[in-house]
PDB file of C-alpha atoms in Angstrom:
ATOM      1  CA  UNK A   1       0.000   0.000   0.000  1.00  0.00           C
ATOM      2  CA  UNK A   2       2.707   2.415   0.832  1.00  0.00           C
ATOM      3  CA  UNK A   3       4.529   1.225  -2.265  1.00  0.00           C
ATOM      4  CA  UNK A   4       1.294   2.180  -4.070  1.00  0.00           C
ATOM      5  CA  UNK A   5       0.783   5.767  -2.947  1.00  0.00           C
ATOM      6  CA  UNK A   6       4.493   6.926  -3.270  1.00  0.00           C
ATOM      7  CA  UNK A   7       4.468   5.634  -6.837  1.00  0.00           C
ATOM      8  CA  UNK A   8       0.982   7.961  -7.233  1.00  0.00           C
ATOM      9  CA  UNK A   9       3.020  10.993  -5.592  1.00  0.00           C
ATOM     10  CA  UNK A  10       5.784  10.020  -7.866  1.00  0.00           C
ATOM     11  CA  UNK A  11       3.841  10.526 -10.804  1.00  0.00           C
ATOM     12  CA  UNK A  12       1.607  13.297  -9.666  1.00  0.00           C
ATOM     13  CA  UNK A  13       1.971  16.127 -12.249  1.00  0.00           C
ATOM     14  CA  UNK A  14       4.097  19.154 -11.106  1.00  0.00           C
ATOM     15  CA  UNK A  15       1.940  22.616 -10.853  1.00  0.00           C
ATOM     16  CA  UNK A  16       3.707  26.210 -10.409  1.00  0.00           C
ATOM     17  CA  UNK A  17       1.898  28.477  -9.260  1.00  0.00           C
ATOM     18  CA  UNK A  18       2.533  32.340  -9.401  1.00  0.00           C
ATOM     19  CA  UNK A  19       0.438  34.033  -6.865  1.00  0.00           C
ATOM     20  CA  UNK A  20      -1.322  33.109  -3.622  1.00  0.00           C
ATOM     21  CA  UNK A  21      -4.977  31.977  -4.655  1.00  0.00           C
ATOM     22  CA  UNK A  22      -8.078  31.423  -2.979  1.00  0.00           C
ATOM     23  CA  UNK A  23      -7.586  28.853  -0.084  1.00  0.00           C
ATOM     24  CA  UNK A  24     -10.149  26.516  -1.673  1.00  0.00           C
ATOM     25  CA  UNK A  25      -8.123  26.530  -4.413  1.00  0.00           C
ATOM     26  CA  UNK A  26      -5.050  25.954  -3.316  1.00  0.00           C
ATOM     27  CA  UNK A  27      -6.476  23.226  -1.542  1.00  0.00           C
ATOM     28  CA  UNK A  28      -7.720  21.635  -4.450  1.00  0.00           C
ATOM     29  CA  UNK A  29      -4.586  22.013  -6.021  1.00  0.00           C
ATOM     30  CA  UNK A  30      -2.292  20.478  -3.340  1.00  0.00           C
ATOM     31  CA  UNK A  31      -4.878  17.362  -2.931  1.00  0.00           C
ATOM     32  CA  UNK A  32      -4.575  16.393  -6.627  1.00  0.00           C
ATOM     33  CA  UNK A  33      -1.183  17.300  -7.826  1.00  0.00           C
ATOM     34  CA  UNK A  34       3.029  18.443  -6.286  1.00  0.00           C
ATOM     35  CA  UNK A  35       2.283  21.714  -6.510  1.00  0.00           C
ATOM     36  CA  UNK A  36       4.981  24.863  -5.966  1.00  0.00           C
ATOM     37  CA  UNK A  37       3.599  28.036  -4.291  1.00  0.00           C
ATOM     38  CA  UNK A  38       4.740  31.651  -4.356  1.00  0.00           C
ATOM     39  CA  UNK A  39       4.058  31.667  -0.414  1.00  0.00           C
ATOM     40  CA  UNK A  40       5.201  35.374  -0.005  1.00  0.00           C
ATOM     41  CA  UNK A  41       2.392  36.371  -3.268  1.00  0.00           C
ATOM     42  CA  UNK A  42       4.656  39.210  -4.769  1.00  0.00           C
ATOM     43  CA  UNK A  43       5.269  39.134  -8.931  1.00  0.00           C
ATOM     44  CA  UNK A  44       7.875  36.386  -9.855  1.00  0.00           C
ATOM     45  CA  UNK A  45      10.548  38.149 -12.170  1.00  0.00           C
ATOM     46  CA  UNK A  46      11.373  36.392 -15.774  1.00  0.00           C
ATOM     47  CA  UNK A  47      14.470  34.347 -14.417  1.00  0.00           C
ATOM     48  CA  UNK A  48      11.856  33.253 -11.279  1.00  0.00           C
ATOM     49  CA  UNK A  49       9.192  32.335 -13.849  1.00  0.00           C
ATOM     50  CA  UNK A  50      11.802  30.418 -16.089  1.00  0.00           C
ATOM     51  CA  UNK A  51      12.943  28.634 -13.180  1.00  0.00           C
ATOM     52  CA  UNK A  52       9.207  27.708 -11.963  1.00  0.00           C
ATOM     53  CA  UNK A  53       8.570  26.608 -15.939  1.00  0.00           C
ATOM     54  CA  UNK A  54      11.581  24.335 -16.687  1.00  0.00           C
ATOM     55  CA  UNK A  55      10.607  22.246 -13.440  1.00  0.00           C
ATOM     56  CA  UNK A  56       6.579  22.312 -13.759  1.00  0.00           C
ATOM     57  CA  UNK A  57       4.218  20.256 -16.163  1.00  0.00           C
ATOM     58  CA  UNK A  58       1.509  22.937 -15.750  1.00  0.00           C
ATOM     59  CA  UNK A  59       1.935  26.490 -15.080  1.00  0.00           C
ATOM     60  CA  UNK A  60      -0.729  28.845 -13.547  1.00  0.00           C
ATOM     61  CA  UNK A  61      -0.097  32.570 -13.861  1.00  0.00           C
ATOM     62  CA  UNK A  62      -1.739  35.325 -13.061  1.00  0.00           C
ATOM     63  CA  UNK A  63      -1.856  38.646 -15.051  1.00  0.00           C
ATOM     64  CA  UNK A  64       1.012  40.146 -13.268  1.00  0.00           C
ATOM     65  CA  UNK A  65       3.387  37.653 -15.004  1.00  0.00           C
ATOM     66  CA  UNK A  66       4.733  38.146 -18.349  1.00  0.00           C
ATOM     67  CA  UNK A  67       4.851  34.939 -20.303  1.00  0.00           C
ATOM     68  CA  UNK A  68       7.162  35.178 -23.090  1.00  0.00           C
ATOM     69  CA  UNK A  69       8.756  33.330 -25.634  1.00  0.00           C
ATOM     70  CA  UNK A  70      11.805  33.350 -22.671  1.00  0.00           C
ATOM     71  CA  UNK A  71       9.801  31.863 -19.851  1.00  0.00           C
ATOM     72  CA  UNK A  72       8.128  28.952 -22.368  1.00  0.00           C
ATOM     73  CA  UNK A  73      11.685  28.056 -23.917  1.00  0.00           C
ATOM     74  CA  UNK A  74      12.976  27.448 -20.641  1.00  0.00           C
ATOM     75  CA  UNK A  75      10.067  25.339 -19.915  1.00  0.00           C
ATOM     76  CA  UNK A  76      10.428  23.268 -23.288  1.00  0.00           C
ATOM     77  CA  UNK A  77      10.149  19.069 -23.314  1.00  0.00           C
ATOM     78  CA  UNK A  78       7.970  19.108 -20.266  1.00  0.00           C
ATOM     79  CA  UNK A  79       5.969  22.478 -19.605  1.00  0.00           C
ATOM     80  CA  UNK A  80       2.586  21.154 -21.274  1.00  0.00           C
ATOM     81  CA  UNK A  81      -0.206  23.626 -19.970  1.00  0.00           C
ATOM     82  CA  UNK A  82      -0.407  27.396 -18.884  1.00  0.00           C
ATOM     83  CA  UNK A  83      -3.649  27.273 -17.045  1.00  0.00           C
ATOM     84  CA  UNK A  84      -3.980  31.046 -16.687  1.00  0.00           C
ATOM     85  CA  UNK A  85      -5.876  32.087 -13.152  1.00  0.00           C
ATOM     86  CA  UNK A  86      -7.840  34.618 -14.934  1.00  0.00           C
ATOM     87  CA  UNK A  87      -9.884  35.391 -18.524  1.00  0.00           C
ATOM     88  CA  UNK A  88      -6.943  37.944 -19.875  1.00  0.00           C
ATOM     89  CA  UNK A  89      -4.348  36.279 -21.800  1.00  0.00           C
ATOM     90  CA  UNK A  90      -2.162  39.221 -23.357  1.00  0.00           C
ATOM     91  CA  UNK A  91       0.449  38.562 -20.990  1.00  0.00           C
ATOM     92  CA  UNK A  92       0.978  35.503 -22.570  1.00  0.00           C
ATOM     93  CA  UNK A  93       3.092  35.081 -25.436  1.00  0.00           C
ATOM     94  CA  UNK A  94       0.151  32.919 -27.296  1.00  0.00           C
ATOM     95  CA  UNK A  95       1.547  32.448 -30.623  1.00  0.00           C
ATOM     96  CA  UNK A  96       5.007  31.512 -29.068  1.00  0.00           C
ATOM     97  CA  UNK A  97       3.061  28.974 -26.499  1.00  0.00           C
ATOM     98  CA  UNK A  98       1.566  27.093 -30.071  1.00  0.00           C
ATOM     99  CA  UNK A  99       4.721  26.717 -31.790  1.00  0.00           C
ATOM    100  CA  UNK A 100       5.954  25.333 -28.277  1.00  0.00           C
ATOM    101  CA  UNK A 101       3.065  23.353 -28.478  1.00  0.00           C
ATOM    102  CA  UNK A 102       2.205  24.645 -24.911  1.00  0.00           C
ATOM    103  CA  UNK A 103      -1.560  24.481 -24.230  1.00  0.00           C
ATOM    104  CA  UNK A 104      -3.211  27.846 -22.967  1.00  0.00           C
ATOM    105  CA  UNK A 105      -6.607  27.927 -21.164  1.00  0.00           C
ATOM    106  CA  UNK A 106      -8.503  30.837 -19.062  1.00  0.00           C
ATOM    107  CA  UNK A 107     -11.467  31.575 -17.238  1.00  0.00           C
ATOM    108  CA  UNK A 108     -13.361  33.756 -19.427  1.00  0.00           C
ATOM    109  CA  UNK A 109     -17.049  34.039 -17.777  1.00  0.00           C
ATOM    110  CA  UNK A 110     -15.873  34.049 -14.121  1.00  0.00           C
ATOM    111  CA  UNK A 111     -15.561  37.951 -13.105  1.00  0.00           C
ATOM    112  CA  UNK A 112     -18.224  39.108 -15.482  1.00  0.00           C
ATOM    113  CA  UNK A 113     -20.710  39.905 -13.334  1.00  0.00           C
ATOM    114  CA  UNK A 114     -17.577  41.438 -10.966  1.00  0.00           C
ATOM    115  CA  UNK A 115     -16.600  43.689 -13.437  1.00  0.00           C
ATOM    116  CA  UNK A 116     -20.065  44.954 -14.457  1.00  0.00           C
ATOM    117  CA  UNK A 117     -20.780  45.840 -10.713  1.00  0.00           C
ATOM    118  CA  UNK A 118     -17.242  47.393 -10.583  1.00  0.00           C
ATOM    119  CA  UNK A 119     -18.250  49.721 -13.700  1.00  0.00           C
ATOM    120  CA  UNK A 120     -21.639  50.517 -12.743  1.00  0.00           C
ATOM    121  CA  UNK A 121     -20.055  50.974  -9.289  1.00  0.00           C
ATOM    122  CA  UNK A 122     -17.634  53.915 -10.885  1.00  0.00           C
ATOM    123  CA  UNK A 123     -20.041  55.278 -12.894  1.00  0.00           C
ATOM    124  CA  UNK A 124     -22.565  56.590  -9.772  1.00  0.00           C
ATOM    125  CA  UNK A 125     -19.159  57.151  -7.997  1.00  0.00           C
ATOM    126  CA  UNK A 126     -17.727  60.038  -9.956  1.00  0.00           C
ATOM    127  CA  UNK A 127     -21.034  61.952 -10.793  1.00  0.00           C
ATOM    128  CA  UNK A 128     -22.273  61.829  -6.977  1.00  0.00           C
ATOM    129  CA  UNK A 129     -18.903  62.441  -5.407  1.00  0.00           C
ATOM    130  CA  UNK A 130     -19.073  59.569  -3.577  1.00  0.00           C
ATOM    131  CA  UNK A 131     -15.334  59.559  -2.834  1.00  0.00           C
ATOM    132  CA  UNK A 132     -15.076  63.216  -2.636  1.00  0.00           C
ATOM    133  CA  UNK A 133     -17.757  62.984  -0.425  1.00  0.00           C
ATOM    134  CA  UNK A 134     -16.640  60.326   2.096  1.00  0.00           C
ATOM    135  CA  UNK A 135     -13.288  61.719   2.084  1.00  0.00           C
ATOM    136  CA  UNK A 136     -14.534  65.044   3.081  1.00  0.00           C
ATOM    137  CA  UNK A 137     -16.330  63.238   6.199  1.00  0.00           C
ATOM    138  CA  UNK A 138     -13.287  61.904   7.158  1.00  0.00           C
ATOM    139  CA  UNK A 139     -11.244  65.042   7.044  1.00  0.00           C
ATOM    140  CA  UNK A 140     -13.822  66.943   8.704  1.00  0.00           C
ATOM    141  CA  UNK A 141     -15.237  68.678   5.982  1.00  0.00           C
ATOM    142  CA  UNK A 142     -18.378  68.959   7.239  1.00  0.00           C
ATOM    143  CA  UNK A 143     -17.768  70.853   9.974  1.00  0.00           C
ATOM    144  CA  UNK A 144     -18.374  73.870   8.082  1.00  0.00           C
ATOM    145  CA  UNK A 145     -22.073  72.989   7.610  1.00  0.00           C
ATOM    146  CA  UNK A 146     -24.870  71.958   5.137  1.00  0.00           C
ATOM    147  CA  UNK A 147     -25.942  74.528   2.068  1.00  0.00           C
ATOM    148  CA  UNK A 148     -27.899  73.516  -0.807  1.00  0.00           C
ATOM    149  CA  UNK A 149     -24.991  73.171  -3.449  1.00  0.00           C
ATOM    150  CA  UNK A 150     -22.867  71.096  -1.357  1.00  0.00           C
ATOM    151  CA  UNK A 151     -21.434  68.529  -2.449  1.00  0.00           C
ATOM    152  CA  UNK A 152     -24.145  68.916  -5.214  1.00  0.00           C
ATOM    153  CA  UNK A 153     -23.465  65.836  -7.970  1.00  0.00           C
ATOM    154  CA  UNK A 154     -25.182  65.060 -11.382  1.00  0.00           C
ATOM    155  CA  UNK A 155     -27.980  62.598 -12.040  1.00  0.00           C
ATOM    156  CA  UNK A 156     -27.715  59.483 -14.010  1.00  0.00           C
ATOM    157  CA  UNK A 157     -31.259  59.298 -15.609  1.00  0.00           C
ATOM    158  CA  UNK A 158     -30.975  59.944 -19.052  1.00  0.00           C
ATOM    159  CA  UNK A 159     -27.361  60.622 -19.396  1.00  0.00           C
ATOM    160  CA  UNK A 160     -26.098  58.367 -22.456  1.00  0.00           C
ATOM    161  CA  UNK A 161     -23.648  55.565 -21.662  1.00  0.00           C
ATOM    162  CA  UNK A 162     -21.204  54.335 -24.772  1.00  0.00           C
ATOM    163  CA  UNK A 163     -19.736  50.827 -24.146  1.00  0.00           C
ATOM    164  CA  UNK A 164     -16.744  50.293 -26.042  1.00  0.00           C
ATOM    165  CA  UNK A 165     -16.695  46.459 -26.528  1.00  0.00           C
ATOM    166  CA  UNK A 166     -20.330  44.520 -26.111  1.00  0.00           C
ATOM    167  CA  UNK A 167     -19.478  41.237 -25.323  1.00  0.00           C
ATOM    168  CA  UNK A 168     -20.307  39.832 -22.016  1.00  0.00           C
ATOM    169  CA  UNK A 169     -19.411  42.158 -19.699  1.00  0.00           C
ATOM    170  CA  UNK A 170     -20.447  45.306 -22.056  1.00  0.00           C
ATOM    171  CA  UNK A 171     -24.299  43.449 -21.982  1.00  0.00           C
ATOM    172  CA  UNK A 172     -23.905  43.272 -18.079  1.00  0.00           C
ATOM    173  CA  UNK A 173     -22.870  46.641 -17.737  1.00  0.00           C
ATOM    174  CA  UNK A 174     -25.487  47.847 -20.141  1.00  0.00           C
ATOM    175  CA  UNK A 175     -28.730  45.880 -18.276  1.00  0.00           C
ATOM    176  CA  UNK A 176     -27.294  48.009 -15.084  1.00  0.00           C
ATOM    177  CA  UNK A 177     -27.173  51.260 -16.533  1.00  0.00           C
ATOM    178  CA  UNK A 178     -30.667  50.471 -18.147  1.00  0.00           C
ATOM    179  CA  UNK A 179     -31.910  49.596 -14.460  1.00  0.00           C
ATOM    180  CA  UNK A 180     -30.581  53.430 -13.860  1.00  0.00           C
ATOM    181  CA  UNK A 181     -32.087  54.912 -16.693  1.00  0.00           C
ATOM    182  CA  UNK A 182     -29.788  55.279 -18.833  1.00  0.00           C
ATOM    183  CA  UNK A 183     -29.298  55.833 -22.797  1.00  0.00           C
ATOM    184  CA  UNK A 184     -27.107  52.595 -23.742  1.00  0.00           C
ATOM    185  CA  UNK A 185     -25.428  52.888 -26.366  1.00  0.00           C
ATOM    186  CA  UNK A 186     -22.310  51.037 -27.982  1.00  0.00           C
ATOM    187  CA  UNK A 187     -19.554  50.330 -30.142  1.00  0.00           C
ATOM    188  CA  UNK A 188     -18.460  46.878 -31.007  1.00  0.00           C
ATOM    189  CA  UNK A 189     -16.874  45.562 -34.332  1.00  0.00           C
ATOM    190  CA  UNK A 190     -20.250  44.345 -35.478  1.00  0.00           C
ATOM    191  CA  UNK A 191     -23.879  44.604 -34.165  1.00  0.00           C
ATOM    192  CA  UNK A 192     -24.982  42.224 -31.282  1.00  0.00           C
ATOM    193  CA  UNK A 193     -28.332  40.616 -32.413  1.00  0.00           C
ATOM    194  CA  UNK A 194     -31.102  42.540 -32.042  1.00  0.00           C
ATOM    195  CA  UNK A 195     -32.976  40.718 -29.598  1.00  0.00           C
ATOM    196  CA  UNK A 196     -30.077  41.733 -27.343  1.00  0.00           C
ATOM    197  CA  UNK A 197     -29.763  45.372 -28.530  1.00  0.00           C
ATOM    198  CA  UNK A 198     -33.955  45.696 -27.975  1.00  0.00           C
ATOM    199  CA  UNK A 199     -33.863  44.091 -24.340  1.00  0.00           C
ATOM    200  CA  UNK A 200     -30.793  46.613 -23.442  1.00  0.00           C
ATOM    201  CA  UNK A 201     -32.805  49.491 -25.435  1.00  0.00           C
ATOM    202  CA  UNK A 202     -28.599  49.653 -27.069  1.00  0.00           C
ATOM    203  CA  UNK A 203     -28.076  52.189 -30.039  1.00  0.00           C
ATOM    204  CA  UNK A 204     -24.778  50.779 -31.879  1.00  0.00           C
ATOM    205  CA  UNK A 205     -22.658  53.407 -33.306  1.00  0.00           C
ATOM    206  CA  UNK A 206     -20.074  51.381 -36.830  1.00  0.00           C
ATOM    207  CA  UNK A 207     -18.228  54.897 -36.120  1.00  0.00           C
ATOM    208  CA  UNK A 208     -16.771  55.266 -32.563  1.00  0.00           C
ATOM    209  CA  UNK A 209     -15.178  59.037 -32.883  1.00  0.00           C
ATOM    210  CA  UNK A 210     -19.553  59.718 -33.802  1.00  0.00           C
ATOM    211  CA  UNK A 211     -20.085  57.943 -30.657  1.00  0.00           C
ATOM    212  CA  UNK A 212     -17.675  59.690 -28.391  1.00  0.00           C
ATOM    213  CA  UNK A 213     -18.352  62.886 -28.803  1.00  0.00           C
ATOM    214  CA  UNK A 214     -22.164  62.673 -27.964  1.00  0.00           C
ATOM    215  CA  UNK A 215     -21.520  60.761 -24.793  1.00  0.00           C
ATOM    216  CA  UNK A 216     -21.843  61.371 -21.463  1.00  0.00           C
ATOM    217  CA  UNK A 217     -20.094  58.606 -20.160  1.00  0.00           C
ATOM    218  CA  UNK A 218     -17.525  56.154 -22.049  1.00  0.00           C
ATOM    219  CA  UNK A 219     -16.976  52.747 -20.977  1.00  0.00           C
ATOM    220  CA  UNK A 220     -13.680  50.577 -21.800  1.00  0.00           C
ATOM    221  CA  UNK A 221     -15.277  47.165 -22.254  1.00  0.00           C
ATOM    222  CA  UNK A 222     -12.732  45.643 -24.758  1.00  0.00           C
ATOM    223  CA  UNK A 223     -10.021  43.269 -24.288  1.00  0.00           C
ATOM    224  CA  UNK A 224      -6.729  44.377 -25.115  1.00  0.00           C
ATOM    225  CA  UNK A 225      -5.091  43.537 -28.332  1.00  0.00           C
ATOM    226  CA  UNK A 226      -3.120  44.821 -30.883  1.00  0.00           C
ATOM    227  CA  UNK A 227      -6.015  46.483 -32.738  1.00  0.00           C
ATOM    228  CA  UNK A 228      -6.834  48.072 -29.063  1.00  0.00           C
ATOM    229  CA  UNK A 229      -3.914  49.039 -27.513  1.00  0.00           C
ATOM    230  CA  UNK A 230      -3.876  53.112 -27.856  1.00  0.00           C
ATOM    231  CA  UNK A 231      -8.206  52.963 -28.667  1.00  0.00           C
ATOM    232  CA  UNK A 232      -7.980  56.009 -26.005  1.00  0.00           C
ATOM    233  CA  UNK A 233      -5.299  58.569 -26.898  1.00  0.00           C
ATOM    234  CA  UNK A 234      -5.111  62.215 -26.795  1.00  0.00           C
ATOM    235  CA  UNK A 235      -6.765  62.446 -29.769  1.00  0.00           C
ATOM    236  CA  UNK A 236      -9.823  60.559 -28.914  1.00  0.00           C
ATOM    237  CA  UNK A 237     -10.193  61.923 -25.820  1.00  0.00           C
ATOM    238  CA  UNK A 238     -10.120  65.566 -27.434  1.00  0.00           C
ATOM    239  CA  UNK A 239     -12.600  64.053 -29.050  1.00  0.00           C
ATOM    240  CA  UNK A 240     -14.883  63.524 -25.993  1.00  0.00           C
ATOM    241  CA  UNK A 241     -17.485  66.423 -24.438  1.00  0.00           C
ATOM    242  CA  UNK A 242     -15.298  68.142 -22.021  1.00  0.00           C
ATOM    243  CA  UNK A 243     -17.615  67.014 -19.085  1.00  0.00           C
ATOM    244  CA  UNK A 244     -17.466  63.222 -20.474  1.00  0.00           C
ATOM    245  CA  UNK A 245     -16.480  60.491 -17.897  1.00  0.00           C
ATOM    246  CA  UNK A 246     -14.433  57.328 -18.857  1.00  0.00           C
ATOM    247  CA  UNK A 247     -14.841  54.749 -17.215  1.00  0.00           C
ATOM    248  CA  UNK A 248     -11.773  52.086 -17.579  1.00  0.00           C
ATOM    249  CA  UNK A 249     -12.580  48.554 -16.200  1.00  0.00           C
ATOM    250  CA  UNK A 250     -10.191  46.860 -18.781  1.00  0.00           C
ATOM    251  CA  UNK A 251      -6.680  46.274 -19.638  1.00  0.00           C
TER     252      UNK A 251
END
């Protein structure tokens, strides 16, 4: 029997992991499989991440790590999955990972609902001056009395919301701000169906730079990518109302 179970812990696959996780998970993790931690959970460096791949059959990384063509070569003959703890993958070298014939898989559904709540969440908090607010409480602020323009803040109802990227978390984000009352509209590489854009009440906009500029609010919905990176530059925000908020809940 005890021959038995050290040749299973032999042949239990080797898992590095990056970052401190959830306890359940980690528990999961070091019932099934030899698994390395990152006990003190700050960012592994590229000669700590080559180090971790060379000696693990599965890596799990987190966005902080950068997962390049360095970190998979040094992993090469026995690094056969990148299970990424997360649904971002452009810190991962992907193209590099296929030649290496590296598996890659993510979580892409898990913090949808998260980041929706997060975006509706900054959305009431810059027009009602919730921060300003509380941290004028704390710093005594209010010492100096009520009037009836303090701390006065602006209204959602009607204001017009443009979501840069309508997949998942764009439609969450948009059935929130509906729930507010306000305008949805959106810009997305092509139309969602419009049974989706009629239960969101969502205008899309083929143009974004016609979009931006009759917004009240902006929302970054959109992964990053090479056709993303730079969407928001000087020149698109000059194209922006000058009392637009952007809200930025992506890369």
């Amino acid at each position: 029997m005890q021959a038995q179970e050290n040749l299973m812990q032999k042949n239990k696959l080797q898992v590095g992991v990056t970052r401190k996780l959830p306890f359940t998970t980690e528990e999961r993790l070091q019932a099934l499989f030899d698994v390395q931690m990152n006990p003190d959970d700050t960012a592994l460096n590229q000669e700590q991440l080559a180090a971790l791949a060379a000696n693990s059959d599965v890596l799990c990384p987190t966005v902080t790590d950068k997962i390049d063509a360095q970190v998979l070569a040094a992993g090469k003959g026995r690094l056969a999955l990148i299970a990424n703890f997360g649904a971002g993958t452009d810190h991962i070298d992907l193209v590099a990972a296929a030649k290496a014939g590296i598996t890659v898989t993510n979580t892409p559904d898990v913090l949808t609902e998260d980041t929706a709540d997060l975006a509706m969440a900054l959305i009431l908090a810059v027009p009602r001056r919730l921060i300003e607010g509380a941290r004028c409480l704390r710093d005594g602020g209010y010492a100096v009395g009520w009037s009836p323009t303090w701390m006065m803040g602006r209204s959602l109802g009607g204001k017009k919301l443009g979501i840069i990227g309508m997949g998942r978390i764009g439609q969450a984000l948009a059935s929130r701000a509906k729930a507010f009352g306000m305008e949805v509209h959106y810009h997305n590489r092509k139309p969602v169906s419009s049974a989706i854009e009629e239960s969101l009440s969502a205008l899309f906009w083929p143009n974004l730079d016609d979009m931006l500029w009759e917004m009240d609010f902006v929302s970054l919905n959109c992964p990053l990518t090479d056709e993303t990176t730079y969407l928001i530059s000087a020149e698109t925000l000059a194209k922006m109302s000058r009392n637009c908020i952007l809200i930025n809940t992506a890369r």
